[in-house]
XYZ file of C-alpha atoms in Angstrom:
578
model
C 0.000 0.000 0.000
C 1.396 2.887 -0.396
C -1.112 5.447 1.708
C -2.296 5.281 5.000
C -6.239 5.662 3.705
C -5.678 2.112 1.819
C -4.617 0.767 4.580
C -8.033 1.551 6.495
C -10.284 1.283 3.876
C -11.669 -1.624 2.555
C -11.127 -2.080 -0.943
C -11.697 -5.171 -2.957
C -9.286 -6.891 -4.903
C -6.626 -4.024 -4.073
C -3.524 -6.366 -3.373
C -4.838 -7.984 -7.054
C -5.382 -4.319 -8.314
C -2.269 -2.726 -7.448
C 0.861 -5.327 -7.414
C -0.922 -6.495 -11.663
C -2.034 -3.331 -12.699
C -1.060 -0.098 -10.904
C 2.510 -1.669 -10.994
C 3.724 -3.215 -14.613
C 3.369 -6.578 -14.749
C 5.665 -8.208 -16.631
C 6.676 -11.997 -18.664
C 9.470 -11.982 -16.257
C 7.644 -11.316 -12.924
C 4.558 -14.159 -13.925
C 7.585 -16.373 -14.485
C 8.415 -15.819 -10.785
C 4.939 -16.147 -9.667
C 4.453 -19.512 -11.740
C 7.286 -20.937 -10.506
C 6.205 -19.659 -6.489
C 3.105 -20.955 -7.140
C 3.844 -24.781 -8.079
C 6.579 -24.778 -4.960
C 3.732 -24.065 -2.979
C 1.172 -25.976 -4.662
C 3.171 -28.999 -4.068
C 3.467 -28.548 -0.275
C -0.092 -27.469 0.076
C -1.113 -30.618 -1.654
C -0.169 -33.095 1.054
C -0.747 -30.043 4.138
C -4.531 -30.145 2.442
C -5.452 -33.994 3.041
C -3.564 -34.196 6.309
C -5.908 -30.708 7.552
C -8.688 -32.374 6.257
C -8.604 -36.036 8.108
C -7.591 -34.451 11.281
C -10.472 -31.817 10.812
C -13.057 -34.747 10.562
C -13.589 -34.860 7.162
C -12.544 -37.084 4.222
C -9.172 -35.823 2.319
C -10.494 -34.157 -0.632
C -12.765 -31.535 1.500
C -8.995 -29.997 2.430
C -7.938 -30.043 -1.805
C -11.468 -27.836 -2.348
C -10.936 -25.735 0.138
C -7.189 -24.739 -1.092
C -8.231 -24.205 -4.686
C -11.564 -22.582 -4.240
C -10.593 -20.264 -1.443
C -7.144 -20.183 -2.671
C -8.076 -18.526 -5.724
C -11.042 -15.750 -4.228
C -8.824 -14.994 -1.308
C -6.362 -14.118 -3.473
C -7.995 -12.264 -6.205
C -9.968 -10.369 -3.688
C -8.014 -9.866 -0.596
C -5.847 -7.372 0.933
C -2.132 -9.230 0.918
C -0.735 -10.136 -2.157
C 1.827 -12.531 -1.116
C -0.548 -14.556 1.001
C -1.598 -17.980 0.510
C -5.003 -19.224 2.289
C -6.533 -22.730 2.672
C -6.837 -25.349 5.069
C -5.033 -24.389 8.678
C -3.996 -26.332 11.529
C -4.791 -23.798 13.725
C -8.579 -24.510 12.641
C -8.356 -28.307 13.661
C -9.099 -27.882 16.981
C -12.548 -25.863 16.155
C -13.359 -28.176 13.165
C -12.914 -31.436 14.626
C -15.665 -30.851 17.100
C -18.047 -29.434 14.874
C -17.545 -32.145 12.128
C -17.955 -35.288 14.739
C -21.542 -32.959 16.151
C -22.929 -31.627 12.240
C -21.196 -34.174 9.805
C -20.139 -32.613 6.791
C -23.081 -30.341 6.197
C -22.713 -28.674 9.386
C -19.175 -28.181 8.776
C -19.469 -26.049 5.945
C -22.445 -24.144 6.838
C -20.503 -22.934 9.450
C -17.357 -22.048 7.499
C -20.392 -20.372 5.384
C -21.529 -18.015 8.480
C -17.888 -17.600 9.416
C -16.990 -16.037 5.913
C -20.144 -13.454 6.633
C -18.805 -12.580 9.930
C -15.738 -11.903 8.409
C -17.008 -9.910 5.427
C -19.112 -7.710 8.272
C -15.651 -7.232 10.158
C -13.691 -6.252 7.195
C -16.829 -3.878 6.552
C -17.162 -2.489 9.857
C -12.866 -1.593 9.594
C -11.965 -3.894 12.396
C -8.802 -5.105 10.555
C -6.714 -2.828 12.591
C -7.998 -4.736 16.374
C -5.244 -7.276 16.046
C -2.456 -4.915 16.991
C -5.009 -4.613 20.477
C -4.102 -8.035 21.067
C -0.921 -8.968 22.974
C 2.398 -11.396 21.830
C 1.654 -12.947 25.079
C -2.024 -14.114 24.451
C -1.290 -15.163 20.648
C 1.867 -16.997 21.592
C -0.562 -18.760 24.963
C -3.336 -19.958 22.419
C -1.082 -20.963 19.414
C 0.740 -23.062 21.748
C -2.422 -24.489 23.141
C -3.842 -25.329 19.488
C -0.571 -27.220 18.399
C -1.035 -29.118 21.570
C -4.447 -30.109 20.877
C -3.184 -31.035 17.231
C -0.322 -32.568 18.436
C -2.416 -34.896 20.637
C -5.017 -35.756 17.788
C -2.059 -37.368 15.605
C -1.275 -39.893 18.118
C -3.967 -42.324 17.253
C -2.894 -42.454 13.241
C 1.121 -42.367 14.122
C 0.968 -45.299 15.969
C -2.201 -46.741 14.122
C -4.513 -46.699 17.339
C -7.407 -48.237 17.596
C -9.939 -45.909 18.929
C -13.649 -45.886 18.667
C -15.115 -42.624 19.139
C -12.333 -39.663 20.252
C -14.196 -37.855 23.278
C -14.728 -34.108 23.162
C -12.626 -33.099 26.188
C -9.181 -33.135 26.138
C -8.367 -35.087 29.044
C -10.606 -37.572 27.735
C -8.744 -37.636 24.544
C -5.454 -38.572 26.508
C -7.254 -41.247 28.487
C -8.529 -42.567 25.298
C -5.282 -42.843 23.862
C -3.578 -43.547 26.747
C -6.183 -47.077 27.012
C -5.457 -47.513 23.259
C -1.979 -47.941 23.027
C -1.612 -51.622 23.274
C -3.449 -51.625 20.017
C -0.154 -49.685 18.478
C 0.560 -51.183 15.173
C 4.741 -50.964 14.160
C 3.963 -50.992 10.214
C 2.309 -46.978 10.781
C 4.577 -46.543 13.544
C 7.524 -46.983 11.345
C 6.254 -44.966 8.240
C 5.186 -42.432 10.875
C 8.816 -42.262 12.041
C 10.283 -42.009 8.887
C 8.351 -39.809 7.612
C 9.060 -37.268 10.600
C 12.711 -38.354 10.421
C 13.348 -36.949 7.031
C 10.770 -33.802 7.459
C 13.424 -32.720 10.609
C 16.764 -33.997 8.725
C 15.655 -32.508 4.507
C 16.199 -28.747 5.590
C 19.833 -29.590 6.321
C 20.854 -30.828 2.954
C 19.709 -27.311 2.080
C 18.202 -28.280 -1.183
C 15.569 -25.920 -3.298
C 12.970 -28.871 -2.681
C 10.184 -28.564 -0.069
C 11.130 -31.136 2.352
C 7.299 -32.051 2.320
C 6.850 -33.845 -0.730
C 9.967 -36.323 -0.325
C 9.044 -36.948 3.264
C 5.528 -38.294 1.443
C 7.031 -40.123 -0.734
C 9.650 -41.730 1.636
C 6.193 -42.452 4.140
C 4.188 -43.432 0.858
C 7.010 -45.938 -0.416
C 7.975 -47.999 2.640
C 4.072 -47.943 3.383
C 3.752 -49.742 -0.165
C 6.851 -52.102 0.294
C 5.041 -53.457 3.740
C 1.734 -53.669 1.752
C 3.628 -56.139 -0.562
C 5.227 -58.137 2.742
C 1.697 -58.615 3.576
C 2.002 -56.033 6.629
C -1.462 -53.285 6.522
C -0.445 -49.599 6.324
C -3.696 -47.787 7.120
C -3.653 -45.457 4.093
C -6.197 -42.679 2.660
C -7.778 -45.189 0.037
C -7.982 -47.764 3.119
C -10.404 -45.346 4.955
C -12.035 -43.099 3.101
C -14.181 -43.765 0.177
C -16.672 -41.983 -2.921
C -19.464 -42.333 -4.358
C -19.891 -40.244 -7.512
C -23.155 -38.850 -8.847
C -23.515 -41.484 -12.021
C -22.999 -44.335 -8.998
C -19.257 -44.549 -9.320
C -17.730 -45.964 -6.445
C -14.525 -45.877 -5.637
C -11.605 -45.762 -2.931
C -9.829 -42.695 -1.572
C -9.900 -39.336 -3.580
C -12.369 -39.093 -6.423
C -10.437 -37.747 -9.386
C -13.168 -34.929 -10.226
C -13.168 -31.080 -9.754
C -15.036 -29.624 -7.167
C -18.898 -29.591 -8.596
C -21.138 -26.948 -7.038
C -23.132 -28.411 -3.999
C -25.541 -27.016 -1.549
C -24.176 -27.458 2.111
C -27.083 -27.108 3.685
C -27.930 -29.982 1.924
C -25.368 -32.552 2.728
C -25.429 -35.342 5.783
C -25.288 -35.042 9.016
C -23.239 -37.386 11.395
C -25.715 -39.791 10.875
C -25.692 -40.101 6.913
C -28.613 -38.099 6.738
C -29.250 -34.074 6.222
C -29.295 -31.868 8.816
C -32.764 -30.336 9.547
C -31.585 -26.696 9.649
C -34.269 -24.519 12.251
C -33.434 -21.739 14.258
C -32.454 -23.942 17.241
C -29.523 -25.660 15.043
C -28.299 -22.625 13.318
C -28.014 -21.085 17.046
C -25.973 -24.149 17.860
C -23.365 -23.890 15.308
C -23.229 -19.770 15.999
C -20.482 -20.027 18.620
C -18.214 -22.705 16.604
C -18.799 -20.347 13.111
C -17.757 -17.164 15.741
C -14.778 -18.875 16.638
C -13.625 -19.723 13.080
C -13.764 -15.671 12.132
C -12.020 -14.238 15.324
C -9.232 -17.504 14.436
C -9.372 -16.572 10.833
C -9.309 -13.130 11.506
C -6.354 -13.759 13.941
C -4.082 -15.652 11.585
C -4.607 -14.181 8.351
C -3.525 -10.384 9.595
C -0.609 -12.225 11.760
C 0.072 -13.851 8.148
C 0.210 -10.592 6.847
C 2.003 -8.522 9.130
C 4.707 -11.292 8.439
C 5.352 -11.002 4.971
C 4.839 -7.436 5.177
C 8.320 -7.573 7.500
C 9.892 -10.100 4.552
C 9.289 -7.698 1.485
C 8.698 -4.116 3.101
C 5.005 -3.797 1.457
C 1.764 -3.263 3.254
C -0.888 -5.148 3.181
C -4.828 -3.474 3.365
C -6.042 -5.195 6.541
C -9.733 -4.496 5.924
C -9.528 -5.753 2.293
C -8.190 -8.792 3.418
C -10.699 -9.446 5.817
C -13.185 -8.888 3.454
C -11.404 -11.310 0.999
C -11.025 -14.042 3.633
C -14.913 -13.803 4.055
C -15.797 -14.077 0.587
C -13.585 -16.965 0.260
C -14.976 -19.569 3.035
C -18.868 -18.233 1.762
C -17.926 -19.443 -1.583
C -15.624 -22.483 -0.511
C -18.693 -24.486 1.158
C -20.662 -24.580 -2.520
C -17.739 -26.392 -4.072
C -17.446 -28.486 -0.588
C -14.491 -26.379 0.874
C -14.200 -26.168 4.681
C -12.961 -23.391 6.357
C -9.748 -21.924 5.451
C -7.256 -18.470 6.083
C -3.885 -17.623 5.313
C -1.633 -19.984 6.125
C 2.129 -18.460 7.750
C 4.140 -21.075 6.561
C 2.826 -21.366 2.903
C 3.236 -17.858 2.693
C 6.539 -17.426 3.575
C 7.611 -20.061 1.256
C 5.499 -18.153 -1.254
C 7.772 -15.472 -0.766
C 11.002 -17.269 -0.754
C 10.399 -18.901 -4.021
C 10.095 -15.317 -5.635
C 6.287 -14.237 -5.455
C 5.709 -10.655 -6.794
C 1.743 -11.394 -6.748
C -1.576 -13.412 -5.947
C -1.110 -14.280 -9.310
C 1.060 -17.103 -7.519
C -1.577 -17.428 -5.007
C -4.302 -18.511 -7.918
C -0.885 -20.845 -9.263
C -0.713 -22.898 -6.254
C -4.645 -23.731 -6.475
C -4.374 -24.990 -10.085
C -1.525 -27.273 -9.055
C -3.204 -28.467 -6.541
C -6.596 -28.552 -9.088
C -3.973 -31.054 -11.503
C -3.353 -32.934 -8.952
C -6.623 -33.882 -8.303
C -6.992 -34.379 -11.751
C -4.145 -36.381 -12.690
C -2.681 -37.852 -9.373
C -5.933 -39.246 -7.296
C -5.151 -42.923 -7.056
C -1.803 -42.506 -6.815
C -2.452 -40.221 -3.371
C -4.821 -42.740 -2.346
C -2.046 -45.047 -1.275
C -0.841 -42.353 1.150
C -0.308 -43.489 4.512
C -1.938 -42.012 7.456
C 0.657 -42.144 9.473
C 2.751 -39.791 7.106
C 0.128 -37.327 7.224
C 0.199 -37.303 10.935
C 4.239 -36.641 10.481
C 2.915 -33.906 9.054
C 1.021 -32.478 11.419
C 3.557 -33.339 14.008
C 5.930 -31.034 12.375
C 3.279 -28.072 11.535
C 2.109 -28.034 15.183
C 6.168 -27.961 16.576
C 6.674 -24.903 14.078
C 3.059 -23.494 15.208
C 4.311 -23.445 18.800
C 6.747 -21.359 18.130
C 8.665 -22.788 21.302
C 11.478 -20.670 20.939
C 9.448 -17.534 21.031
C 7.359 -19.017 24.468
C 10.989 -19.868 25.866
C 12.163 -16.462 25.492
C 8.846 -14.549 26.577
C 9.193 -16.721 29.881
C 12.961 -15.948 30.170
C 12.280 -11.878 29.627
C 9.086 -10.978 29.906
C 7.269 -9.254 33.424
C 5.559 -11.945 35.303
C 2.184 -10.584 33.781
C 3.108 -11.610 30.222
C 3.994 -14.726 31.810
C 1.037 -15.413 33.710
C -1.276 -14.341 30.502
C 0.653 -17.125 28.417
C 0.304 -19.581 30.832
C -3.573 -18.879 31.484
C -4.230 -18.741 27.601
C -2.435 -21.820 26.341
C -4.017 -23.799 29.724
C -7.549 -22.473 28.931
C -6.672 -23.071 24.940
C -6.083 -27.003 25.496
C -9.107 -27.238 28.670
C -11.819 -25.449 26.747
C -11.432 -23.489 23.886
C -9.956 -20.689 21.552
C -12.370 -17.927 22.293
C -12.707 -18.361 25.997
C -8.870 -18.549 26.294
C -8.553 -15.130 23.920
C -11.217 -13.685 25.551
C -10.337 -14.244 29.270
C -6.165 -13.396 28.213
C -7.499 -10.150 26.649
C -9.504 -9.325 29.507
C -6.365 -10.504 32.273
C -4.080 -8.711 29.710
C -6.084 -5.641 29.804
C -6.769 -5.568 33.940
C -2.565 -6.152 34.420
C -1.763 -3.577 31.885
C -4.192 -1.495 33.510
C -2.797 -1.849 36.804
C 0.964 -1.594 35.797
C -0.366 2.213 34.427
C -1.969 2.652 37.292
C 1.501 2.231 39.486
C 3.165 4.556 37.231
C 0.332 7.585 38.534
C 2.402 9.078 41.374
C 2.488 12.043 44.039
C 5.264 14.074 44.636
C 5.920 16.707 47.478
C 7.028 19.976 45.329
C 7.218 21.824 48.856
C 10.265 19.822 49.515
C 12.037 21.594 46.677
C 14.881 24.194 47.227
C 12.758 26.128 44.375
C 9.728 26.812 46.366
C 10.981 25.919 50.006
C 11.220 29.747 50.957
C 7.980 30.691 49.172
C 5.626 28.106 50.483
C 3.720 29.627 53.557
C 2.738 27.764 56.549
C -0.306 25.647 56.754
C 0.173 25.190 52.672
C 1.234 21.966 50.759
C 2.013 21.842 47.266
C 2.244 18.230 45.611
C 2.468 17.318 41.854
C 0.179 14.227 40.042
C 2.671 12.225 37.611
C 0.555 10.226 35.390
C -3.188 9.675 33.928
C -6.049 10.314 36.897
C -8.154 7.151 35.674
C -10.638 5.106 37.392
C -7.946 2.373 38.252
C -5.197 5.036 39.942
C -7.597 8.202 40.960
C -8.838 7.040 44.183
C -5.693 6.046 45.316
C -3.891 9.241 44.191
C -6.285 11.394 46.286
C -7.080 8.553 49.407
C -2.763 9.500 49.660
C -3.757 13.572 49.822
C -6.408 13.083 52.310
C -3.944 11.575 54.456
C -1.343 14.477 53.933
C -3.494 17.376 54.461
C -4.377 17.021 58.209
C -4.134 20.777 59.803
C -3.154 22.609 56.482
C -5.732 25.153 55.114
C -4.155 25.238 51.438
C -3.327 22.288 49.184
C -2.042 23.537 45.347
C -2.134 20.504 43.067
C 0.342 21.042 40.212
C -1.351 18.729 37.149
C 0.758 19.479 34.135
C 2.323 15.712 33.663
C -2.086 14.556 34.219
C -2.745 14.055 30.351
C -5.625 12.108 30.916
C -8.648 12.562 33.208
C -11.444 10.061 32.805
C -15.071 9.830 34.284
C -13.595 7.766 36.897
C -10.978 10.725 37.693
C -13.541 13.342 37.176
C -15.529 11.824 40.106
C -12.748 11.003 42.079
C -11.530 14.780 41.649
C -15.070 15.890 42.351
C -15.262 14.208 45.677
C -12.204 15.026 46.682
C -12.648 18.593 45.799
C -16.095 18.589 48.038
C -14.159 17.309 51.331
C -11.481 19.970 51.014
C -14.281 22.312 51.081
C -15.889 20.960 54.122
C -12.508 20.852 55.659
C -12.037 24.654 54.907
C -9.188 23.647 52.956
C -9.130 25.745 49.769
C -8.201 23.488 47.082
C -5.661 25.455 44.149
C -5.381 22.913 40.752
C -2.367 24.456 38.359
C -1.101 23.993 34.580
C -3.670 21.849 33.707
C -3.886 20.314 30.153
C -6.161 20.671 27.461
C -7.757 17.020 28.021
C -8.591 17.112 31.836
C -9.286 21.150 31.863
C -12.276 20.160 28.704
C -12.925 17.197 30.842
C -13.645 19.675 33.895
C -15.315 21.889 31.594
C -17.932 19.457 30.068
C -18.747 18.612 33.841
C -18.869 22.417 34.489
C -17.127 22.060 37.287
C -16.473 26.437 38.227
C -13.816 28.287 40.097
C -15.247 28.949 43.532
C -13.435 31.700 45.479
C -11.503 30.003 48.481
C -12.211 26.371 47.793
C -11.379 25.708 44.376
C -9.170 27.682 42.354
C -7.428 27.018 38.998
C -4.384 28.754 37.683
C -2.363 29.170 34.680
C 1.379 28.428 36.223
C 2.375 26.904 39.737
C 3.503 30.460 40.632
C 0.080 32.143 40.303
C -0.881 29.459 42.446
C 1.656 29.904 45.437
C 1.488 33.996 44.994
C -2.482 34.068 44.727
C -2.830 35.907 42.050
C -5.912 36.414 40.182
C -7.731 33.663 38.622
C -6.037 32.979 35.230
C -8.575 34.224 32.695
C -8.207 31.325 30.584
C -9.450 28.894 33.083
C -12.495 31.312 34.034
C -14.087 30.958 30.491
C-alpha cells in the first residue's frame, strides 16, 4: 500500500489491483509467480489432506478448500503474497463441529464464518489485532498445536480408537487405554516420515522437504503392503461415491462440482434439519472460526509485510477471507485463512503477486486431476508426520521460551492462562479471558506509574511556600484504576493545612472515573475549609472539567495558569475562568 487511507479502507481486490495493474506486470515477474506458485502448490497438496482427516472430514474436502478459497482470497483480498486454505490452527474448532454436524454442518458454518468476516472487514476492524498482545497469541497458538499434536497420536501409531471424546483429558485417556493396540507398520512410516521432514532442511536443497518426506512415508508404506504387513492409508479409509454411482476408494479424481451445504449429511448419513435452534448451535463454533481466521490471516500478513517491506490493506483482506470460506462451502471447501508457513515459502520462491496465489490452487486442481489414485495409497501415518511437524513450528517454542525468560511476570502469567484455557476449553474463551487478564494487568501496571510528589520539599519553592500550605504534583493519567488512590494519599497528607495547590501538568488524561474522584475530593477539602488550588492543567482534563462544568469557587477551588500564580495568589487565570 502505499497510503495510510488504503490501509483503512476496505477495498476489494486491491492487493490484485495494485501489485498487476497499478505496478507493470511483466513476462518476467509471472515467471516468478508460476514458478512460487507450483513450490507451494506442491506442499499445500499433502498439508490439504492431512488438515482435512484431522479436521473430521474425508481428504479431498482440504484439496477444495485450497483451490476454491485459494483462488477468491487471493484475487480479492488485501495481501498479495498470502496464501489461504486449510489451517492447523482450525483443527481444533473443526474437529468438534464435524464429529456434532457431519459434513453439512461443517461447511455451513465455514459459510456463516466467511459473513462474519465480510461484516468485520466492513465495519474496519482489521486494525484490532495490533489490540491483542504477543503474550495471548503466543498462549493460544501453543495451546492449538497441543491439541493437534495430541489428535495425531492415534494415526502415528495406528490406534485403535472408537469414538475420540470431546474433552481433552478424555482424549489422553482414550489414547492412553489404546496404546496396546499400536501397530509398528504406521509406527515406522510415521517415524520415517518425521525423520526426514526434521533432517531434509539440512541438505539445504531448493525442494520442499514435504513432498519427499511423502514419498519416503508413501514408499515404505507400499513395500510393507507387498510383505503382507497393513499400512492404514487414505484409500484404506475413506471412500466416494460419484453422482452417475461410481464408487470408488480414496480421492475421487473430479473437480469440485457446485453443492448445496445445507444440503449434505449429518453425522448420521442423513441431512441436517436446519431450524433456528440448530443454526443457534453452530453460531459459537462459526464465531470462533472468524475471530481464528481473523487472527491468523492479519498475523500472516504482518509477516510477509516484515519479509518484502510492502503493506498489506487489513480491511480488504478481511473482506477477501470472508468471501472466500462463503464461496468455498458450494464447491465443498471447509474453512480456510492464510496460512504463515505457505506464505513465507510463497515469498522465498520469488512471489511478486496473488497471481502465484491462484498458481498454487491450479496445481493443486492437476493434482486432483491427474494424481488421485496414486495419493490414495498415502499413509496415514505420514500425514500425521505432518502435522507433528506443523504443530512444533506453530508453537513457536522458541518464542514461548524467550517470553518466559524476559518478559514481566504478567506476560507470563497471561501465556500460561491462555495456552491452559486453549487445550481445557477453547480458543475464544482462552482469547477472551487473556485479553480481559491482559487488559486488567496492563491497567494496573499504568496505574503504578500515577504518582504524588511533594514539590514543597524543593529548594525552588521551600522559601515561598507559607505555613499551613502543601504543594504536591500528580505524575501520570487520573483514571478510574489510579484516581482514588492518588487522592485517598492527599487526604492523608493534608491534616491541619488550610491550602493544598495541586500542580497537574504531567495529568494528560482525566477520565469519568478521575472526574468523580476529583469531584469528591474537591467537596471534602471544602468541608474541611481547605481551599483546594489545581495548576497547569492540560487541554484534556481542563475540557474534561469543563464538560462537567465544574467552576472556580473563590476560596475552595481555584485554577491557575502556572504553579507560581498558584503559590502567589494571584488572580484567577482568565483562561481557566471561560
Amino acid at each position: 500500500m502505499h497510503n495510510q487511507a488504503s490501509i483503512k479502507g476496505v477495498k476489494l481486490a486491491i492487493a490484485l489491483r495494485q501489485s498487476c495493474f497499478d505496478e507493470p506486470y511483466s513476462v518476467a515477474r509471472f515467471g516468478r509467480d508460476l514458478i512460487a506458485g507450483i513450490t507451494v502448490g506442491i506442499i499445500a497438496i499433502p498439508l490439504a489432506m492431512a488438515l482435512a482427516i484431522a479436521s473430521g472430514v474425508p481428504p479431498q474436502h482440504g484439496l477444495y478448500t485450497a483451490i476454491i478459497a485459494g483462488i477468491v482470497i487471493a484475487v480479492t483480498g488485501g495481501s498479495r503474497f498470502s496464501i489461504s486454505g486449510p489451517t492447523a490452527a482450525f483443527v481444533v474448532i473443526l474437529y468438534p463441529v464435524a464429529q456434532q454436524f457431519g459434513v453439512g454442518g461443517l461447511l455451513m458454518a465455514t459459510l456463516i464464518s466467511g459473513v462474519f468476516l465480510v461484516a468485520m472487514g466492513m465495519a474496519r476492524l482489521g486494525r484490532l489485532i495490533e489490540y491483542i498482545p504477543p503474550s495471548v497469541t503466543l498462549g493460544f497458538t501453543g495451546g492449538i498445536a497441543i491439541v493437534i499434536a495430541t489428535l495425531q497420536i492415534k494415526d502415528f501409531f495406528g490406534l485403535s480408537v472408537a469414538e475420540m471424546p470431546e474433552t481433552y483429558i478424555g482424549k489422553v485417556e482414550a489414547l492412553a487405554q489404546a496404546l496396546p493396540s499400536w501397530q509398528w507398520g504406521d509406527t515406522l512410516v510415521g517415524v520415517a516420515t518425521l525423520a526426514v521432514l526434521l533432517l531434509w532442511p539440512k541438505l539445504r536443497l531448493p525442494v520442499p522437504g514435504h513432498l519427499p518426506a511423502v514419498l519416503v512415508g508413501a514408499g515404505l508404506g507400499f513395500g510393507l503392503h507387498t510383505m503382507g504387513i497393513d499400512v492404514a492409508t487414505i484409500g484404506s479409509k475413506f471412500s466416494y461415491t460419484l453422482s452417475d454411482g461410481t464408487q470408488g476408494m480414496g480421492i475421487p479424481p473430479i473437480a469440485p462440482t457446485l453443492v448445496m451445504p445445507w444440503a449434505l449429511p449429518g453425522p448420521d448419513g442423513a441431512p441436517v434439519v436446519w431450524d433456528l435452534a440448530a443454526i443457534q448451535r453452530l453460531l459459537p463454533a462459526a464465531f470462533s472460526m472468524a475471530m481464528l481466521g481473523a487472527i491468523e490471516s492479519l498475523l500472516c500478513a504482518v509477516v510477509l509485510d516484515g519479509m518484502t517491506g510492502r503493506k498489506h490493506s487489513s480491511n480488504g483482506e478481511l473482506v477477501g477471507q470472508g468471501l472466500g470460506n462463503i464461496l468455498a462451502p458450494f464447491f465443498g471447501g471447509i474453512t480456510a485463512t492464510a496460512a504463515i508457513a505457505r506464505s513465507a515459502a510463497n515469498v522465498r520462491a520469488g512471489a511478486t503477486s496473488p497471481i502465484s496465489g491462484i498458481v498454487h490452487a491450479l496445481v493443486v486442481l492437476a493434482a486432483i486431476l491427474i494424481l488421485a489414485p496414486w495419493l490414495s495409497w498415502l499413509p496415514l501415518s505420514a500425514m500425521a508426520a505432518l502435522l507433528l511437524l506443523v504443530a512444533w513450528n506453530m508453537s513457536e517454542a522458541h518464542k514461548v521460551v524467550d517470553l518466559i525468560r524476559r518478559a514481566p511476570g504478567s506476560d507470563v502469567l497471561v501465556l500460561l492462562v491462555c495456552l491452559s484455557l486453549t487445550v481445557v476449553f477453547d480458543m475464544v474463551i482462552a482469547i477472551t479471558f487473556g485479553v480481559i487478564l491482559a487488559s486488567l494487568l496492563f491497567m494496573r501496571e499504568i496505574a503504578k506509574m500515577t504518582k504524588l510528589h511533594n514539590l514543597a520539599e524543593h529548594k525552588r519553592y521551600a522559601n515561598e511556600v507559607q505555613a499551613g500550605t502543601l504543594i504536591y504534583k500528580i505524575n501520570g493519567p487520573l483514571f478510574f484504576a489510579a484516581a482514588e488512590r492518588v487522592f485517598d494519599e492527599l487526604l492523608a497528607e493534608v491534616r491541619e493545612n488550610k491550602t493544598l495547590i495541586l500542580q497537574m501538568e504531567a495529568v494528560s488524561i482525566l477520565d469519568a472515573g478521575g472526574l468523580a474522584a476529583f469531584q469528591q475530593f474537591a467537596k471534602r477539602m471544602a468541608k474541611g475549609g481547605v481551599t483546594l488550588k489545581v495548576a497547569e492543567l492540560q487541554f484534556q482534563p481542563l475540557k474534561t472539567l469543563a464538560r462537567a462544568k465544574v467552576r472556580p469557587t473563590l476560596g475552595e477551588l481555584e485554577f491557575y495558569g502556572s504553579l507560581e500564580e498558584a503559590i502567589k495568589g494571584e488572580p484567577l487565570h482568565e483562561a481557566a475562568k471561560n
